[in-house]
Tab-separated table of C-alpha atoms in Angstrom:
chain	number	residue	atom	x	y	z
A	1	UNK	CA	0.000	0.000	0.000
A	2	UNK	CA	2.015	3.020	-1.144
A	3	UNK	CA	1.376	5.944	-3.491
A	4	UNK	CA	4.513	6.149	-5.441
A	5	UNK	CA	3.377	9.106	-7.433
A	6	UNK	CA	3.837	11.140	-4.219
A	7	UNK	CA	7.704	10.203	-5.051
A	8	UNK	CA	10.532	12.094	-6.918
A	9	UNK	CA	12.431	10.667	-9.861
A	10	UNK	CA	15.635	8.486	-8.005
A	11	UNK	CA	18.703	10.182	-9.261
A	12	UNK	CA	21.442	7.175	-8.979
A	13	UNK	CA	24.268	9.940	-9.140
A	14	UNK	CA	23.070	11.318	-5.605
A	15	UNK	CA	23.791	9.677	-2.824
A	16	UNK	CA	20.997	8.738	-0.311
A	17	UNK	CA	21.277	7.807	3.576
A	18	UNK	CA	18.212	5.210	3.312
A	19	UNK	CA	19.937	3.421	0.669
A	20	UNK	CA	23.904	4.179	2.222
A	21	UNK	CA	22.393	2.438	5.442
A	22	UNK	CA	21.158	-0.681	3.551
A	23	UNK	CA	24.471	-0.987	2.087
A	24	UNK	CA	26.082	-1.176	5.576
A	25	UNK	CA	23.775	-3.540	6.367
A	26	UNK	CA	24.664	-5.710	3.492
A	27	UNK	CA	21.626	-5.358	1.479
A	28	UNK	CA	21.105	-4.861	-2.136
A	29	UNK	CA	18.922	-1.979	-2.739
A	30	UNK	CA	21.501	0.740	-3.173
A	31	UNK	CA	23.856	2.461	-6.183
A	32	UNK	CA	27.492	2.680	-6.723
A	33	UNK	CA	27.144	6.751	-5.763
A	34	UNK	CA	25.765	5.235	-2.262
A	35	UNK	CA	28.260	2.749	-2.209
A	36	UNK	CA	30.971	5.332	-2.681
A	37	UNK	CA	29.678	7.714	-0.120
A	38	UNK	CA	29.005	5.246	2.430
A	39	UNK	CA	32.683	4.058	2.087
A	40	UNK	CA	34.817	7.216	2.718
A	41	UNK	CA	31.954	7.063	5.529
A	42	UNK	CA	33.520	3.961	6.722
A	43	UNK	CA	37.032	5.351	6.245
A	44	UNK	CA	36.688	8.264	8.665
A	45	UNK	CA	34.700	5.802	10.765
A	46	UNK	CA	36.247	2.651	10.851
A	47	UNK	CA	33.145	1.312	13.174
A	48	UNK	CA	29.933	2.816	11.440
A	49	UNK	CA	28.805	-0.760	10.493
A	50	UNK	CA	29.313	-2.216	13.609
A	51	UNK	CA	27.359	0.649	15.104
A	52	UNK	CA	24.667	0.286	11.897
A	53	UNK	CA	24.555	-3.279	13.173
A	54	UNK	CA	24.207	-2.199	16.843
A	55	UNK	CA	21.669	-0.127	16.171
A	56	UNK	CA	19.284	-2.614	13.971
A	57	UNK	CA	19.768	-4.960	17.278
A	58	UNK	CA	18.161	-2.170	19.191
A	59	UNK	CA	15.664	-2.058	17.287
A	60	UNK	CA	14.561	-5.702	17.783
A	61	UNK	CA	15.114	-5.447	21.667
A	62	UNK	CA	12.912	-2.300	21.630
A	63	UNK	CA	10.438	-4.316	19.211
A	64	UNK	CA	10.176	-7.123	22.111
A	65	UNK	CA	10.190	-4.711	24.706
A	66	UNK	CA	6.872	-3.372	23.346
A	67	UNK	CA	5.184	-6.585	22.861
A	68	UNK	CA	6.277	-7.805	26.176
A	69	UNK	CA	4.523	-4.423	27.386
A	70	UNK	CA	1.398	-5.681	25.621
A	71	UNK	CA	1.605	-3.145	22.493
A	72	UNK	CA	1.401	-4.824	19.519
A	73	UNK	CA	1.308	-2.376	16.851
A	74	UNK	CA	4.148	-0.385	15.537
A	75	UNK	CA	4.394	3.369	13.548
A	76	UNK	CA	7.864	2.791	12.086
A	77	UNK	CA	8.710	6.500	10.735
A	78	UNK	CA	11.940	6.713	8.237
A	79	UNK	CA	12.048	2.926	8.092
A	80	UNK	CA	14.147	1.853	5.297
A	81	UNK	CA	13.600	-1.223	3.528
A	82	UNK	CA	12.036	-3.606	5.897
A	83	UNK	CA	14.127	-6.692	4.877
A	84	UNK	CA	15.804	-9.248	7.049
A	85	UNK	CA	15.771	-8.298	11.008
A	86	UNK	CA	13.055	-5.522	10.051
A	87	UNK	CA	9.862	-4.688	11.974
A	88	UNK	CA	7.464	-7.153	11.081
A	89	UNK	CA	9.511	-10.420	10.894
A	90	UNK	CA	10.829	-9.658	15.041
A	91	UNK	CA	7.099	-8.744	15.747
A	92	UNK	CA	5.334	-11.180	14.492
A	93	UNK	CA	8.282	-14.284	15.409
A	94	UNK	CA	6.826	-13.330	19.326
A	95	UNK	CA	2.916	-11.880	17.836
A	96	UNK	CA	1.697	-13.064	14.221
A	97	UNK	CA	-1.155	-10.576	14.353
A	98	UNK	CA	1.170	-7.683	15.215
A	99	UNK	CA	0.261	-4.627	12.773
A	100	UNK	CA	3.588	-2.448	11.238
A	101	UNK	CA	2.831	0.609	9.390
A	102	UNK	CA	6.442	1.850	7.615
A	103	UNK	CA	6.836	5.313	6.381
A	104	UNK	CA	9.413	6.465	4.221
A	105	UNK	CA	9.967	8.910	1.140
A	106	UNK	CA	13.152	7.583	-0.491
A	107	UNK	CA	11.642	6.162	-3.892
A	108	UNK	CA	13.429	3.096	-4.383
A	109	UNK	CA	12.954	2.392	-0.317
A	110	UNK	CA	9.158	2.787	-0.906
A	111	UNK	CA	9.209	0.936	-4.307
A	112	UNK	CA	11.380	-2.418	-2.728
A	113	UNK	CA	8.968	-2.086	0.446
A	114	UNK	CA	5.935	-2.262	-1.228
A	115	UNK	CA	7.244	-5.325	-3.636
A	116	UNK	CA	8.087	-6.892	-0.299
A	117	UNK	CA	4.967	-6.500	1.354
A	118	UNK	CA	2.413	-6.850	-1.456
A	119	UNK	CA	1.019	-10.095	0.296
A	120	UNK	CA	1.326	-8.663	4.058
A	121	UNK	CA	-2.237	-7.188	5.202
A	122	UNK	CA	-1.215	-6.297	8.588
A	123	UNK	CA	1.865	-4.013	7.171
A	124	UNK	CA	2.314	-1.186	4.948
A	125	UNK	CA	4.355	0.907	3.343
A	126	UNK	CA	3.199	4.460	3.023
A	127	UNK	CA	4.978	6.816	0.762
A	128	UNK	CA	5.152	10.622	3.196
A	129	UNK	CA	7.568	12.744	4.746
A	130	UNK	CA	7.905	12.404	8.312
A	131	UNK	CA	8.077	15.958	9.252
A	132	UNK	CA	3.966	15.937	8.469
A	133	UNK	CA	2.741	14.460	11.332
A	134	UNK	CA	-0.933	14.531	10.589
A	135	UNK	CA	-0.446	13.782	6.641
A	136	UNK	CA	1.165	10.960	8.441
A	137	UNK	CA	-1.732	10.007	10.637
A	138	UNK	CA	-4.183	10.703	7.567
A	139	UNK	CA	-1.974	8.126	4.772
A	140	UNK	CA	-4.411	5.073	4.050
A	141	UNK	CA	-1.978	2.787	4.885
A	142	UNK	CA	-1.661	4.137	8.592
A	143	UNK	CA	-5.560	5.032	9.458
A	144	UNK	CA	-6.441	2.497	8.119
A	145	UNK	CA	-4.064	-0.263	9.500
A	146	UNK	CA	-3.319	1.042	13.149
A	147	UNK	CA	-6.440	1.324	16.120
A	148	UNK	CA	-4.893	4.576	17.857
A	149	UNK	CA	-7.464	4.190	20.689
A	150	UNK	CA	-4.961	1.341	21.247
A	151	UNK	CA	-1.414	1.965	22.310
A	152	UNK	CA	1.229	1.762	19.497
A	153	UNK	CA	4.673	1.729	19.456
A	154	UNK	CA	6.284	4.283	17.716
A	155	UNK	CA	9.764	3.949	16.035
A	156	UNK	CA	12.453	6.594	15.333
A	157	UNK	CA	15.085	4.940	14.823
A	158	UNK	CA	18.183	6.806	13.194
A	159	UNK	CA	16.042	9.086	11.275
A	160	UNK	CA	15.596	12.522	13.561
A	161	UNK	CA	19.634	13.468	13.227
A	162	UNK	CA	18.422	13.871	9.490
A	163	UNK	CA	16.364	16.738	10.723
A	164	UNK	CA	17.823	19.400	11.146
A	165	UNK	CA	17.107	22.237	14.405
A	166	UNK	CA	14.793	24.685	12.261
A	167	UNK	CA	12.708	22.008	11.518
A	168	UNK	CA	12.136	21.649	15.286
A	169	UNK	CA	12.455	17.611	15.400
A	170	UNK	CA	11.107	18.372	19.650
A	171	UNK	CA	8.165	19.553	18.406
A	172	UNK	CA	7.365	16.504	15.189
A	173	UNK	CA	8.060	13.846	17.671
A	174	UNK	CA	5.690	15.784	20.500
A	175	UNK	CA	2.853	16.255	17.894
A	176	UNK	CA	3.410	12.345	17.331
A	177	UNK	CA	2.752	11.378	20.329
A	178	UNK	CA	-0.149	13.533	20.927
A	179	UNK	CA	-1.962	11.666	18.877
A	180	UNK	CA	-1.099	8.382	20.784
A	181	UNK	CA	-2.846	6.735	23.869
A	182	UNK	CA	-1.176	6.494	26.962
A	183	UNK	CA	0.948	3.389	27.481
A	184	UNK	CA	2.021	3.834	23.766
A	185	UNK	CA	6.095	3.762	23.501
A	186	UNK	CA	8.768	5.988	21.380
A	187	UNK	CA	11.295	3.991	20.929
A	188	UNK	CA	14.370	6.453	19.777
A	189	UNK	CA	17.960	6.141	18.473
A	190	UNK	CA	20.102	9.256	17.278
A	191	UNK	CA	23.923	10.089	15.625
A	192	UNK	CA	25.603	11.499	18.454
A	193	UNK	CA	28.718	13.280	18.422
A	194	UNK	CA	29.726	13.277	21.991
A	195	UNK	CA	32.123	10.863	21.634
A	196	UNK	CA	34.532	11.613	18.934
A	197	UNK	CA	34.001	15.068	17.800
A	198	UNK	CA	36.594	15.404	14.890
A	199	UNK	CA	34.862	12.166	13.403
A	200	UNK	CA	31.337	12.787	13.504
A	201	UNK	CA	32.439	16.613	11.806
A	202	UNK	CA	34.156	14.837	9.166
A	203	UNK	CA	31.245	12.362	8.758
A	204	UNK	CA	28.564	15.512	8.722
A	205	UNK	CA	30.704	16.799	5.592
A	206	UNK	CA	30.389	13.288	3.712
A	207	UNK	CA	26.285	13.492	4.206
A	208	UNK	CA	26.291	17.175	3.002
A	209	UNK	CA	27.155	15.910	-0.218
A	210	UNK	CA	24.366	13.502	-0.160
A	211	UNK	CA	20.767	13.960	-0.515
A	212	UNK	CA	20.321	13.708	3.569
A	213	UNK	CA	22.503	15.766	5.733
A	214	UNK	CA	23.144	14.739	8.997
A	215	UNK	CA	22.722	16.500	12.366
A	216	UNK	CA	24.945	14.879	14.995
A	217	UNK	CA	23.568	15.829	18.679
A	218	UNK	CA	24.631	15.976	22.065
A	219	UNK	CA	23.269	13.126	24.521
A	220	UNK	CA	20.819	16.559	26.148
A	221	UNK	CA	19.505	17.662	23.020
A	222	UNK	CA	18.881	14.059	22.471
A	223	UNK	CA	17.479	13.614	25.681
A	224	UNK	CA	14.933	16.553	24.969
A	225	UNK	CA	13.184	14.546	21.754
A	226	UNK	CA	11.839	12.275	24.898
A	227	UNK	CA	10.957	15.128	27.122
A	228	UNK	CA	7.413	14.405	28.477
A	229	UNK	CA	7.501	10.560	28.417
A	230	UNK	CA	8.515	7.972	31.143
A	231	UNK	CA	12.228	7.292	30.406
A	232	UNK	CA	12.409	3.014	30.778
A	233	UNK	CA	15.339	1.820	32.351
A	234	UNK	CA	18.631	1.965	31.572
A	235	UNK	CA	17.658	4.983	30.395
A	236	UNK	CA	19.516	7.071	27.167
A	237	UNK	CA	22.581	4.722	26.203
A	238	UNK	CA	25.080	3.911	23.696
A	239	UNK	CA	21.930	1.639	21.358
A	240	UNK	CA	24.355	-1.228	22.043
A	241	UNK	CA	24.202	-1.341	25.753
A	242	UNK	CA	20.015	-0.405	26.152
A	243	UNK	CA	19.299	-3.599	27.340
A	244	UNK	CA	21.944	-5.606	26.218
A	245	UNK	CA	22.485	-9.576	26.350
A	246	UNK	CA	24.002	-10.578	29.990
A	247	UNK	CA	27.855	-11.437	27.856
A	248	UNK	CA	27.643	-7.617	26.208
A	249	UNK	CA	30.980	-6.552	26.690
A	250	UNK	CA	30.223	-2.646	27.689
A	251	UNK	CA	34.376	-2.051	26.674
A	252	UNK	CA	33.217	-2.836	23.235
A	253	UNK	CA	30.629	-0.965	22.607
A	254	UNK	CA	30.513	1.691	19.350
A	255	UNK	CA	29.922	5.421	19.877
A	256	UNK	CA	27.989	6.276	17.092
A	257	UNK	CA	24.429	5.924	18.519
A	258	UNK	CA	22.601	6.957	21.711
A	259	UNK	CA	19.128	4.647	22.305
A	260	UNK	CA	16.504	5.207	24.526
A	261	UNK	CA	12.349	4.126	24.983
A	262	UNK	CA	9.968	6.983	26.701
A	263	UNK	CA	6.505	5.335	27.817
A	264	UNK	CA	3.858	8.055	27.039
A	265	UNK	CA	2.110	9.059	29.873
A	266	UNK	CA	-1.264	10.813	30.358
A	267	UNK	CA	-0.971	14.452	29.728
């Protein structure tokens, strides 16, 4: 379910973050201009995959935190291409009735997603742009999917650092989750340049020369995108420690990536 006429013409020759981050992750739905970007990426950051990797696994632990809280339906804004470890296949592995409604406006993201989920009727891919919350809320394939009087997860992960302050990313994410229940989740990860300041700068200028800046943040501004929600234990951490397997070794983990979950509460 997806209008790709809302879509612009893919320009190959441009590289795109959606399509750079599939790449990392080993997938195939990417161009050699992404492939080239996403390596000098790798060469000022000799880690980003790892920390790609890290923060796809916090997205499944964040996934099966939600179910275990009884939510079983998921808004998954900026959601790539929903192929192996994705949404829908950890969901539905613990809850085969759980509903996923994915968002995206990168064309060949949209195009892939929809060929993937063409025989799914409790997930859809709906071609919008994030920053429209209620165009969002109004797209067929989320009204009509998702029960709102029913607490839903909602997913942002690595997608608000490509929004950039005057866009106010506090205030998308707040008019979100005004239009969830209470007991709904937002489930959050987010570029962070805390940790290694000269790399994250030099990894800013790669994505300027792609279609999708970057905005690296510090772990308060961060913080701020859950202001108003119920932080859940362990709180705003590196995505590969936020709940980590008992053997995590916390000496490994990869900086690029701060992870958190805010239960929304009743205003």
């Amino acid at each position: 379910m997806s209008d790709l006429a809302k879509l612009p013409e893919v320009n190959p020759d441009v590289p795109n973050a959606a399509r750079m981050y599939d790449y990392f992750l080993g997938g195939s739905h990417n161009f050699a201009a992404d492939r080239a970007a996403a390596d000098k990426t790798e060469a000022v950051l000799p880690w980003v995959r790892q920390a790609v990797h890290a923060n796809r696994e916090f997205l499944a632990r964040a996934v099966r935190f939600c179910l275990a809280e009884g939510v079983d339906q998921f808004l998954d804004l900026g959601s790539g291409i929903p192929t192996v470890g994705n949404v829908h296949e950890v969901a539905r592995a613990i809850e085969p009735n759980a509903r996923v409604a994915y968002v995206d406006n990168e064309p060949v993201t949209v195009a892939s997603a929809a060929a993937l989920l063409a025989d799914d009727p409790l997930s859809t891919i709906t071609a919008a742009d994030m920053r429209d919350p209620q165009a969002v809320f109004n797209a067929p394939g989320v009204r009509d999917l998702l029960d709102l009087s029913r607490p839903v997860g909602l997913l942002t992960v690595a997608v608000l650092h490509f929004v950039p302050d005057d866009e106010d990313p506090w205030q998308i994410v707040r008019d979100y989750r005004a239009d969830l229940v209470p007991g709904s989740f937002h489930a959050l990860s987010h570029a962070t340049a805390d940790f290694d300041p000269e790399e994250a700068a030099a990894t800013e200028a790669i994505y300027r020369r792609t279609a999708n800046p970057i905005h690296s943040r510090t772990a308060g501004s961060i913080a701020q995108l859950l202001d108003g929600t119920d932080l859940v234990e362990p709180g705003l951490v590196d995505a590969r420690l936020w709940r980590a397997p008992e053997d995590t070794d916390p000496a490994a983990q990869r900086r690029g990536f701060i992870a958190g979950i805010g239960r929304i509460r009743e205003p």
